[in-house]
């Protein structure tokens, strides 16, 4: 599985868009990009995933660069409840465990 | 969406006690479930992979005789911490994937069990 690099922390004002970057320069052709978040003292929550096309769901948008070496998770209107650690994980699909890095600690400020 | 229930959410017990943690997939069948452990201010670390009807696969450094895993049905996996000691105090989290899901479908996680050994 490709290694990912994320900034350790970010701040965002409530109501503004939160853009969380992830570098995965060694990603292989069939590896997907998954995003999870972990709110304090809870289990990780799935957010979104994609292969090469941009994806959007009710929680967020995922923008993957054309060369697939990096991606950005966008929370369009951050709220205080979005304060969490966000994990970007690159993995081949299948029944395999996820490898969690250090993630990005997003603090949404009122 | 897929729901994974973990029970209990918190356990406090004396050293030497054995503790069982349940992980259930509520609205789907899970051939494979994963058990993770998370120490304070650290990331999740995989402990073992639980496969229905067969023995679990443990990660290096995880004692299989101390952390007993049973996956007797497609909706339930249990982790038993035997003779727990203070160093076993941690946040234990399970995840599961739908049996019938496409291979790129995400894993879904339980809310974790915080184990405190006095």
PDB file of C-alpha atoms in Angstrom:
ATOM      1  CA  UNK A   1       0.000   0.000   0.000  1.00  0.00           C
ATOM      2  CA  UNK A   2       1.272   3.450  -0.916  1.00  0.00           C
ATOM      3  CA  UNK A   3       2.553   5.696   1.857  1.00  0.00           C
ATOM      4  CA  UNK A   4       0.610   8.885   2.511  1.00  0.00           C
ATOM      5  CA  UNK A   5       1.751  12.224   3.884  1.00  0.00           C
ATOM      6  CA  UNK A   6      -0.605  14.636   5.622  1.00  0.00           C
ATOM      7  CA  UNK A   7      -0.024  17.831   7.578  1.00  0.00           C
ATOM      8  CA  UNK A   8      -0.214  17.122  11.305  1.00  0.00           C
ATOM      9  CA  UNK A   9      -2.736  19.823  12.045  1.00  0.00           C
ATOM     10  CA  UNK A  10      -4.965  22.442  10.465  1.00  0.00           C
ATOM     11  CA  UNK A  11      -7.382  25.079  11.655  1.00  0.00           C
ATOM     12  CA  UNK A  12     -10.558  26.159   9.920  1.00  0.00           C
ATOM     13  CA  UNK A  13     -13.174  28.762  10.750  1.00  0.00           C
ATOM     14  CA  UNK A  14     -16.698  27.520  11.287  1.00  0.00           C
ATOM     15  CA  UNK A  15     -18.788  27.843   8.150  1.00  0.00           C
ATOM     16  CA  UNK A  16     -15.776  27.969   5.847  1.00  0.00           C
ATOM     17  CA  UNK A  17     -14.537  25.197   3.621  1.00  0.00           C
ATOM     18  CA  UNK A  18     -11.898  22.895   5.073  1.00  0.00           C
ATOM     19  CA  UNK A  19      -9.407  21.612   2.505  1.00  0.00           C
ATOM     20  CA  UNK A  20      -7.302  18.717   3.761  1.00  0.00           C
ATOM     21  CA  UNK A  21      -4.394  17.667   1.530  1.00  0.00           C
ATOM     22  CA  UNK A  22      -2.819  14.267   1.173  1.00  0.00           C
ATOM     23  CA  UNK A  23       0.258  13.270  -0.796  1.00  0.00           C
ATOM     24  CA  UNK A  24       0.543   9.748  -2.133  1.00  0.00           C
ATOM     25  CA  UNK A  25       3.212   9.983  -4.792  1.00  0.00           C
ATOM     26  CA  UNK A  26       3.889   6.222  -4.918  1.00  0.00           C
ATOM     27  CA  UNK A  27       0.266   5.254  -5.543  1.00  0.00           C
ATOM     28  CA  UNK A  28      -0.250   2.368  -7.956  1.00  0.00           C
ATOM     29  CA  UNK A  29      -2.810   2.144 -10.719  1.00  0.00           C
ATOM     30  CA  UNK A  30      -5.365   0.050  -8.870  1.00  0.00           C
ATOM     31  CA  UNK A  31      -5.035   1.594  -5.429  1.00  0.00           C
ATOM     32  CA  UNK A  32      -7.942   3.596  -4.092  1.00  0.00           C
ATOM     33  CA  UNK A  33      -7.814   6.677  -1.881  1.00  0.00           C
ATOM     34  CA  UNK A  34      -9.982   6.433   1.229  1.00  0.00           C
ATOM     35  CA  UNK A  35     -10.703   9.079   3.807  1.00  0.00           C
ATOM     36  CA  UNK A  36     -11.792   8.381   7.354  1.00  0.00           C
ATOM     37  CA  UNK A  37     -12.076  10.607  10.385  1.00  0.00           C
ATOM     38  CA  UNK A  38     -11.948   9.902  14.091  1.00  0.00           C
ATOM     39  CA  UNK A  39     -13.728  12.128  16.510  1.00  0.00           C
ATOM     40  CA  UNK A  40     -12.304  11.973  20.014  1.00  0.00           C
ATOM     41  CA  UNK A  41     -13.006   8.678  21.801  1.00  0.00           C
ATOM     42  CA  UNK A  42     -14.963   7.211  18.896  1.00  0.00           C
ATOM     43  CA  UNK A  43     -14.209   4.689  16.191  1.00  0.00           C
ATOM     44  CA  UNK A  44     -13.156   5.900  12.739  1.00  0.00           C
ATOM     45  CA  UNK A  45     -15.949   7.072  10.462  1.00  0.00           C
ATOM     46  CA  UNK A  46     -15.822   6.461   6.726  1.00  0.00           C
ATOM     47  CA  UNK A  47     -16.101   9.662   4.691  1.00  0.00           C
ATOM     48  CA  UNK A  48     -15.435   9.025   1.011  1.00  0.00           C
ATOM     49  CA  UNK A  49     -13.218   7.126  -1.414  1.00  0.00           C
ATOM     50  CA  UNK A  50     -12.158   7.295  -5.040  1.00  0.00           C
ATOM     51  CA  UNK A  51      -9.893   5.838  -7.699  1.00  0.00           C
ATOM     52  CA  UNK A  52      -9.223   8.600 -10.221  1.00  0.00           C
ATOM     53  CA  UNK A  53     -12.364  10.655 -10.659  1.00  0.00           C
ATOM     54  CA  UNK A  54     -13.496  13.345  -8.269  1.00  0.00           C
ATOM     55  CA  UNK A  55     -16.176  12.159  -5.909  1.00  0.00           C
ATOM     56  CA  UNK A  56     -18.841  13.898  -3.851  1.00  0.00           C
ATOM     57  CA  UNK A  57     -21.277  12.672  -1.245  1.00  0.00           C
ATOM     58  CA  UNK A  58     -23.348  14.208   1.512  1.00  0.00           C
ATOM     59  CA  UNK A  59     -20.332  14.589   3.751  1.00  0.00           C
ATOM     60  CA  UNK A  60     -17.514  15.793   1.540  1.00  0.00           C
ATOM     61  CA  UNK A  61     -15.847  16.041  -1.844  1.00  0.00           C
ATOM     62  CA  UNK A  62     -12.691  14.259  -2.886  1.00  0.00           C
ATOM     63  CA  UNK A  63     -10.481  15.851  -5.504  1.00  0.00           C
ATOM     64  CA  UNK A  64      -7.776  13.596  -6.960  1.00  0.00           C
ATOM     65  CA  UNK A  65      -5.097  15.124  -9.182  1.00  0.00           C
ATOM     66  CA  UNK A  66      -4.773  13.852 -12.713  1.00  0.00           C
ATOM     67  CA  UNK A  67      -1.507  12.064 -11.942  1.00  0.00           C
ATOM     68  CA  UNK A  68      -3.137  10.659  -8.777  1.00  0.00           C
ATOM     69  CA  UNK A  69      -0.138  11.601  -6.668  1.00  0.00           C
ATOM     70  CA  UNK A  70      -2.158  13.750  -4.330  1.00  0.00           C
ATOM     71  CA  UNK A  71      -5.714  14.402  -3.266  1.00  0.00           C
ATOM     72  CA  UNK A  72      -7.736  16.889  -1.263  1.00  0.00           C
ATOM     73  CA  UNK A  73     -10.685  16.244   0.980  1.00  0.00           C
ATOM     74  CA  UNK A  74     -13.081  19.179   1.050  1.00  0.00           C
ATOM     75  CA  UNK A  75     -15.617  19.761   3.790  1.00  0.00           C
ATOM     76  CA  UNK A  76     -17.672  22.537   2.165  1.00  0.00           C
ATOM     77  CA  UNK A  77     -19.058  24.186   5.305  1.00  0.00           C
ATOM     78  CA  UNK A  78     -17.142  23.071   8.361  1.00  0.00           C
ATOM     79  CA  UNK A  79     -18.928  22.915  11.692  1.00  0.00           C
ATOM     80  CA  UNK A  80     -17.588  22.434  15.200  1.00  0.00           C
ATOM     81  CA  UNK A  81     -18.645  18.789  14.969  1.00  0.00           C
ATOM     82  CA  UNK A  82     -16.135  18.297  12.154  1.00  0.00           C
ATOM     83  CA  UNK A  83     -13.272  18.719  14.626  1.00  0.00           C
ATOM     84  CA  UNK A  84     -11.469  15.373  14.362  1.00  0.00           C
ATOM     85  CA  UNK A  85      -8.387  13.564  13.108  1.00  0.00           C
ATOM     86  CA  UNK A  86      -8.678  12.915   9.384  1.00  0.00           C
ATOM     87  CA  UNK A  87      -6.902   9.941   7.853  1.00  0.00           C
ATOM     88  CA  UNK A  88      -6.019   9.522   4.183  1.00  0.00           C
ATOM     89  CA  UNK A  89      -5.398   5.854   3.343  1.00  0.00           C
ATOM     90  CA  UNK A  90      -4.300   4.395   0.030  1.00  0.00           C
ATOM     91  CA  UNK A  91      -4.953   0.702  -0.425  1.00  0.00           C
ATOM     92  CA  UNK A  92      -5.743  -1.970  -2.968  1.00  0.00           C
ATOM     93  CA  UNK A  93      -9.400  -2.911  -2.699  1.00  0.00           C
ATOM     94  CA  UNK A  94     -10.290  -6.132  -0.951  1.00  0.00           C
ATOM     95  CA  UNK A  95     -10.736  -7.628   2.470  1.00  0.00           C
ATOM     96  CA  UNK A  96      -7.629  -6.089   3.927  1.00  0.00           C
ATOM     97  CA  UNK A  97      -6.927  -4.168   7.071  1.00  0.00           C
ATOM     98  CA  UNK A  98      -6.336  -0.444   6.898  1.00  0.00           C
ATOM     99  CA  UNK A  99      -3.010   1.096   7.842  1.00  0.00           C
ATOM    100  CA  UNK A 100      -3.523   4.316   9.743  1.00  0.00           C
ATOM    101  CA  UNK A 101      -0.867   7.001   9.717  1.00  0.00           C
ATOM    102  CA  UNK A 102      -0.831  10.020  11.981  1.00  0.00           C
ATOM    103  CA  UNK A 103      -3.549  11.867  10.063  1.00  0.00           C
ATOM    104  CA  UNK A 104      -4.417  15.571  10.182  1.00  0.00           C
ATOM    105  CA  UNK A 105      -5.927  16.996  13.314  1.00  0.00           C
ATOM    106  CA  UNK A 106      -8.538  19.492  12.096  1.00  0.00           C
ATOM    107  CA  UNK A 107      -9.685  22.055  14.621  1.00  0.00           C
ATOM    108  CA  UNK A 108     -12.762  24.008  13.581  1.00  0.00           C
ATOM    109  CA  UNK A 109     -12.795  27.345  15.333  1.00  0.00           C
ATOM    110  CA  UNK A 110     -16.031  29.181  16.245  1.00  0.00           C
TER     111      UNK A 110
ATOM    112  CA  UNK B   1     -25.503   2.557   5.754  1.00  0.00           C
ATOM    113  CA  UNK B   2     -23.607  -0.347   7.276  1.00  0.00           C
ATOM    114  CA  UNK B   3     -23.595  -0.353  11.061  1.00  0.00           C
ATOM    115  CA  UNK B   4     -21.072  -2.033  13.330  1.00  0.00           C
ATOM    116  CA  UNK B   5     -21.944  -2.279  17.002  1.00  0.00           C
ATOM    117  CA  UNK B   6     -19.324  -2.817  19.664  1.00  0.00           C
ATOM    118  CA  UNK B   7     -20.054  -3.753  23.266  1.00  0.00           C
ATOM    119  CA  UNK B   8     -19.275  -2.790  25.939  1.00  0.00           C
ATOM    120  CA  UNK B   9     -18.218   0.784  25.290  1.00  0.00           C
ATOM    121  CA  UNK B  10     -16.228   0.989  28.489  1.00  0.00           C
ATOM    122  CA  UNK B  11     -14.847  -1.546  30.939  1.00  0.00           C
ATOM    123  CA  UNK B  12     -13.041  -0.981  34.213  1.00  0.00           C
ATOM    124  CA  UNK B  13     -11.809  -4.067  36.000  1.00  0.00           C
ATOM    125  CA  UNK B  14      -9.153  -5.449  38.289  1.00  0.00           C
ATOM    126  CA  UNK B  15      -5.857  -6.855  37.149  1.00  0.00           C
ATOM    127  CA  UNK B  16      -6.088 -10.554  36.331  1.00  0.00           C
ATOM    128  CA  UNK B  17      -9.643 -10.384  35.036  1.00  0.00           C
ATOM    129  CA  UNK B  18     -10.573 -11.613  31.571  1.00  0.00           C
ATOM    130  CA  UNK B  19     -12.664  -9.249  29.474  1.00  0.00           C
ATOM    131  CA  UNK B  20     -14.758 -10.089  26.403  1.00  0.00           C
ATOM    132  CA  UNK B  21     -15.535  -7.471  23.753  1.00  0.00           C
ATOM    133  CA  UNK B  22     -18.210  -8.105  21.120  1.00  0.00           C
ATOM    134  CA  UNK B  23     -18.293  -6.725  17.601  1.00  0.00           C
ATOM    135  CA  UNK B  24     -21.508  -7.134  15.617  1.00  0.00           C
ATOM    136  CA  UNK B  25     -22.429  -6.200  12.079  1.00  0.00           C
ATOM    137  CA  UNK B  26     -26.060  -5.168  12.492  1.00  0.00           C
ATOM    138  CA  UNK B  27     -27.368  -4.955   8.949  1.00  0.00           C
ATOM    139  CA  UNK B  28     -24.917  -6.950   6.901  1.00  0.00           C
ATOM    140  CA  UNK B  29     -22.905 -10.142   6.964  1.00  0.00           C
ATOM    141  CA  UNK B  30     -19.173  -9.854   7.477  1.00  0.00           C
ATOM    142  CA  UNK B  31     -16.854 -12.653   6.468  1.00  0.00           C
ATOM    143  CA  UNK B  32     -13.912 -10.673   7.758  1.00  0.00           C
ATOM    144  CA  UNK B  33     -13.583  -8.448  10.772  1.00  0.00           C
ATOM    145  CA  UNK B  34     -10.507  -6.615  12.008  1.00  0.00           C
ATOM    146  CA  UNK B  35      -9.426  -5.759  15.536  1.00  0.00           C
ATOM    147  CA  UNK B  36      -7.354  -2.657  16.233  1.00  0.00           C
ATOM    148  CA  UNK B  37      -5.847  -1.145  19.357  1.00  0.00           C
ATOM    149  CA  UNK B  38      -5.188   2.527  19.990  1.00  0.00           C
ATOM    150  CA  UNK B  39      -3.073   3.904  22.820  1.00  0.00           C
ATOM    151  CA  UNK B  40      -3.464   7.547  23.922  1.00  0.00           C
ATOM    152  CA  UNK B  41      -2.324  10.076  21.333  1.00  0.00           C
ATOM    153  CA  UNK B  42      -1.373   7.328  18.915  1.00  0.00           C
ATOM    154  CA  UNK B  43      -2.934   5.987  15.754  1.00  0.00           C
ATOM    155  CA  UNK B  44      -4.825   2.728  15.344  1.00  0.00           C
ATOM    156  CA  UNK B  45      -2.692  -0.405  15.150  1.00  0.00           C
ATOM    157  CA  UNK B  46      -3.976  -3.642  13.672  1.00  0.00           C
ATOM    158  CA  UNK B  47      -3.981  -6.525  16.134  1.00  0.00           C
ATOM    159  CA  UNK B  48      -5.592  -9.329  14.182  1.00  0.00           C
ATOM    160  CA  UNK B  49      -7.800 -10.313  11.293  1.00  0.00           C
ATOM    161  CA  UNK B  50     -10.832 -12.382  12.183  1.00  0.00           C
ATOM    162  CA  UNK B  51     -12.309 -14.706   9.571  1.00  0.00           C
ATOM    163  CA  UNK B  52     -15.628 -16.467  10.078  1.00  0.00           C
ATOM    164  CA  UNK B  53     -15.190 -20.143  10.704  1.00  0.00           C
ATOM    165  CA  UNK B  54     -11.403 -20.160  10.864  1.00  0.00           C
ATOM    166  CA  UNK B  55      -8.566 -19.129  13.123  1.00  0.00           C
ATOM    167  CA  UNK B  56      -7.667 -15.480  13.383  1.00  0.00           C
ATOM    168  CA  UNK B  57      -4.458 -14.113  11.929  1.00  0.00           C
ATOM    169  CA  UNK B  58      -2.434 -12.105  14.413  1.00  0.00           C
ATOM    170  CA  UNK B  59       0.020  -9.296  13.729  1.00  0.00           C
ATOM    171  CA  UNK B  60       3.590  -9.639  14.846  1.00  0.00           C
ATOM    172  CA  UNK B  61       3.975  -8.945  18.542  1.00  0.00           C
ATOM    173  CA  UNK B  62       0.342  -9.664  19.415  1.00  0.00           C
ATOM    174  CA  UNK B  63       0.007 -12.700  21.689  1.00  0.00           C
ATOM    175  CA  UNK B  64      -2.699 -14.997  20.387  1.00  0.00           C
ATOM    176  CA  UNK B  65      -3.071 -16.720  23.753  1.00  0.00           C
ATOM    177  CA  UNK B  66      -3.680 -13.421  25.473  1.00  0.00           C
ATOM    178  CA  UNK B  67      -6.031 -11.919  22.904  1.00  0.00           C
ATOM    179  CA  UNK B  68      -8.473 -14.679  21.997  1.00  0.00           C
ATOM    180  CA  UNK B  69     -10.580 -14.046  18.921  1.00  0.00           C
ATOM    181  CA  UNK B  70     -13.679 -15.988  17.977  1.00  0.00           C
ATOM    182  CA  UNK B  71     -15.666 -15.348  14.805  1.00  0.00           C
ATOM    183  CA  UNK B  72     -18.378 -17.952  15.059  1.00  0.00           C
ATOM    184  CA  UNK B  73     -20.949 -16.313  12.805  1.00  0.00           C
ATOM    185  CA  UNK B  74     -21.143 -13.866   9.926  1.00  0.00           C
ATOM    186  CA  UNK B  75     -22.343 -11.109  12.234  1.00  0.00           C
ATOM    187  CA  UNK B  76     -20.306 -11.565  15.398  1.00  0.00           C
ATOM    188  CA  UNK B  77     -16.660 -11.544  16.362  1.00  0.00           C
ATOM    189  CA  UNK B  78     -15.410 -11.473  19.935  1.00  0.00           C
ATOM    190  CA  UNK B  79     -12.093 -10.423  21.417  1.00  0.00           C
ATOM    191  CA  UNK B  80     -11.249 -11.743  24.868  1.00  0.00           C
ATOM    192  CA  UNK B  81      -8.389 -10.148  26.749  1.00  0.00           C
ATOM    193  CA  UNK B  82      -7.285 -12.886  29.121  1.00  0.00           C
ATOM    194  CA  UNK B  83      -5.770 -12.130  32.515  1.00  0.00           C
ATOM    195  CA  UNK B  84      -5.665  -8.448  31.730  1.00  0.00           C
ATOM    196  CA  UNK B  85      -3.000  -6.245  33.265  1.00  0.00           C
ATOM    197  CA  UNK B  86      -2.638  -2.463  33.419  1.00  0.00           C
ATOM    198  CA  UNK B  87      -0.487  -2.421  30.278  1.00  0.00           C
ATOM    199  CA  UNK B  88      -3.472  -3.854  28.374  1.00  0.00           C
ATOM    200  CA  UNK B  89      -5.447  -0.697  29.096  1.00  0.00           C
ATOM    201  CA  UNK B  90      -6.267   0.762  25.705  1.00  0.00           C
ATOM    202  CA  UNK B  91      -8.996   1.634  23.209  1.00  0.00           C
ATOM    203  CA  UNK B  92     -10.011  -1.479  21.255  1.00  0.00           C
ATOM    204  CA  UNK B  93     -11.831  -0.998  17.945  1.00  0.00           C
ATOM    205  CA  UNK B  94     -13.275  -3.458  15.455  1.00  0.00           C
ATOM    206  CA  UNK B  95     -14.174  -3.042  11.815  1.00  0.00           C
ATOM    207  CA  UNK B  96     -16.068  -5.139   9.307  1.00  0.00           C
ATOM    208  CA  UNK B  97     -16.758  -5.372   5.600  1.00  0.00           C
ATOM    209  CA  UNK B  98     -19.935  -6.569   3.985  1.00  0.00           C
ATOM    210  CA  UNK B  99     -19.669 -10.071   2.610  1.00  0.00           C
ATOM    211  CA  UNK B 100     -21.521  -9.189  -0.518  1.00  0.00           C
ATOM    212  CA  UNK B 101     -19.972  -5.788  -1.108  1.00  0.00           C
ATOM    213  CA  UNK B 102     -17.885  -4.826  -4.087  1.00  0.00           C
ATOM    214  CA  UNK B 103     -14.225  -5.185  -3.255  1.00  0.00           C
ATOM    215  CA  UNK B 104     -13.669  -1.421  -3.085  1.00  0.00           C
ATOM    216  CA  UNK B 105     -16.424  -0.859  -0.556  1.00  0.00           C
ATOM    217  CA  UNK B 106     -15.237   0.696   2.699  1.00  0.00           C
ATOM    218  CA  UNK B 107     -14.807  -0.907   6.062  1.00  0.00           C
ATOM    219  CA  UNK B 108     -17.101   0.246   8.817  1.00  0.00           C
ATOM    220  CA  UNK B 109     -15.948   0.639  12.384  1.00  0.00           C
ATOM    221  CA  UNK B 110     -17.488   0.134  15.768  1.00  0.00           C
ATOM    222  CA  UNK B 111     -17.401   2.913  18.343  1.00  0.00           C
ATOM    223  CA  UNK B 112     -14.642   1.221  20.287  1.00  0.00           C
ATOM    224  CA  UNK B 113     -14.236  -0.188  23.785  1.00  0.00           C
ATOM    225  CA  UNK B 114     -12.174   1.665  26.323  1.00  0.00           C
ATOM    226  CA  UNK B 115     -10.561  -0.871  28.611  1.00  0.00           C
ATOM    227  CA  UNK B 116      -9.084   0.274  31.907  1.00  0.00           C
ATOM    228  CA  UNK B 117      -7.294  -2.257  34.100  1.00  0.00           C
ATOM    229  CA  UNK B 118      -6.682  -1.210  37.693  1.00  0.00           C
TER     230      UNK B 118
END
